Amino acid sequence: MAATKKRKRRIVVIVAVIAITIYVGISMVFITNSYREKSQEIQQVQQQIDEQTVLNQEYQAMIDQGVDDEYIQKLAREKLGLVYPDERVYIDMGG
């Protein structure tokens, strides 16, 4: 009788170890996929930061060269979509 109890315990322990091993393996696969996705997102955001930094440097160079205020306002409106706080923008939807 004692031998059958030991055998059952041994089987339960082996099944538990196998289950835990499978769980850890599957978790590692999901974590690796998540890590890859986040790495790609980081690269995309870094690329956007680099592009914006270049634009900022160009704009700063224009400001330093003494570009007139009207040109700066035009760039701010067209490229950045900025407006004055008390200004209303109307868009002509007609063809």
C-alpha positions as CSV (number, residue, x, y, z in Angstrom):
1,M,0.0,0.0,0.0
2,A,2.8,2.4,0.8
3,A,4.4,1.7,-2.5
4,T,1.2,2.7,-4.4
5,K,1.0,5.9,-2.4
6,K,4.6,6.8,-3.2
7,R,4.0,6.0,-6.9
8,K,0.9,8.2,-7.0
9,R,2.8,11.0,-5.3
10,R,5.7,10.6,-7.7
11,I,3.2,10.7,-10.7
12,V,1.5,13.8,-9.3
13,V,4.9,15.6,-8.8
14,I,6.0,14.7,-12.3
15,V,2.8,15.9,-13.8
16,A,3.1,19.2,-11.8
17,V,6.7,19.7,-12.9
18,I,5.7,19.1,-16.6
19,A,2.7,21.5,-16.3
20,I,4.9,24.2,-14.7
21,T,7.5,23.7,-17.4
22,I,4.9,24.1,-20.2
23,Y,3.5,27.2,-18.5
24,V,6.9,28.8,-18.2
25,G,7.7,28.0,-21.8
26,I,4.5,29.4,-23.1
27,S,4.9,32.5,-21.0
28,M,8.4,33.1,-22.3
29,V,7.1,32.9,-25.9
30,F,4.5,35.6,-25.1
31,I,7.0,37.8,-23.3
32,T,9.4,37.5,-26.2
33,N,6.7,38.5,-28.7
34,S,5.7,41.4,-26.5
35,Y,9.3,42.5,-26.2
36,R,9.8,42.5,-30.0
37,E,6.6,44.6,-30.5
38,K,7.7,47.1,-27.9
39,S,11.1,47.3,-29.5
40,Q,9.6,48.1,-32.8
41,E,7.4,50.8,-31.2
42,I,10.5,52.3,-29.6
43,Q,12.3,52.4,-32.9
44,Q,9.3,54.1,-34.6
45,V,9.0,56.7,-31.9
46,Q,12.8,57.3,-32.0
47,Q,12.5,57.8,-35.7
48,Q,9.7,60.4,-35.2
49,I,11.8,62.1,-32.6
50,D,14.7,62.3,-35.0
51,E,12.5,63.7,-37.7
52,Q,11.0,66.3,-35.4
53,T,14.5,67.3,-34.1
54,V,15.6,67.9,-37.7
55,L,12.5,70.1,-38.3
56,N,13.1,72.0,-35.1
57,Q,16.7,72.6,-36.1
58,E,15.6,73.9,-39.5
59,Y,13.0,76.2,-37.9
60,Q,15.6,77.5,-35.4
61,A,18.0,78.2,-38.3
62,M,15.3,80.2,-40.0
63,I,14.6,82.1,-36.9
64,D,18.3,82.8,-36.3
65,Q,18.6,84.0,-39.9
66,G,15.9,86.6,-39.3
67,V,13.0,85.1,-41.3
68,D,10.1,87.5,-41.1
69,D,7.1,86.9,-38.8
70,E,4.6,86.4,-41.6
71,Y,6.6,83.4,-42.9
72,I,6.8,81.9,-39.5
73,Q,3.0,82.3,-39.0
74,K,2.4,80.7,-42.4
75,L,4.5,77.7,-41.5
76,A,2.8,77.4,-38.1
77,R,-0.6,77.5,-39.7
78,E,0.0,75.2,-42.6
79,K,2.4,72.6,-41.2
80,L,1.5,72.6,-37.5
81,G,-2.1,73.6,-37.6
82,L,-1.6,76.4,-35.0
83,V,-3.9,79.3,-34.6
84,Y,-4.2,82.3,-32.2
85,P,-6.3,81.6,-29.0
86,D,-9.1,84.0,-30.0
87,E,-9.0,83.1,-33.7
88,R,-11.8,81.2,-35.5
89,V,-10.8,79.1,-38.5
90,Y,-13.3,78.5,-41.3
91,I,-12.7,75.8,-43.8
92,D,-14.3,76.2,-47.3
93,M,-16.0,72.9,-48.0
94,G,-17.2,74.0,-51.4
95,G,-15.5,72.8,-54.6
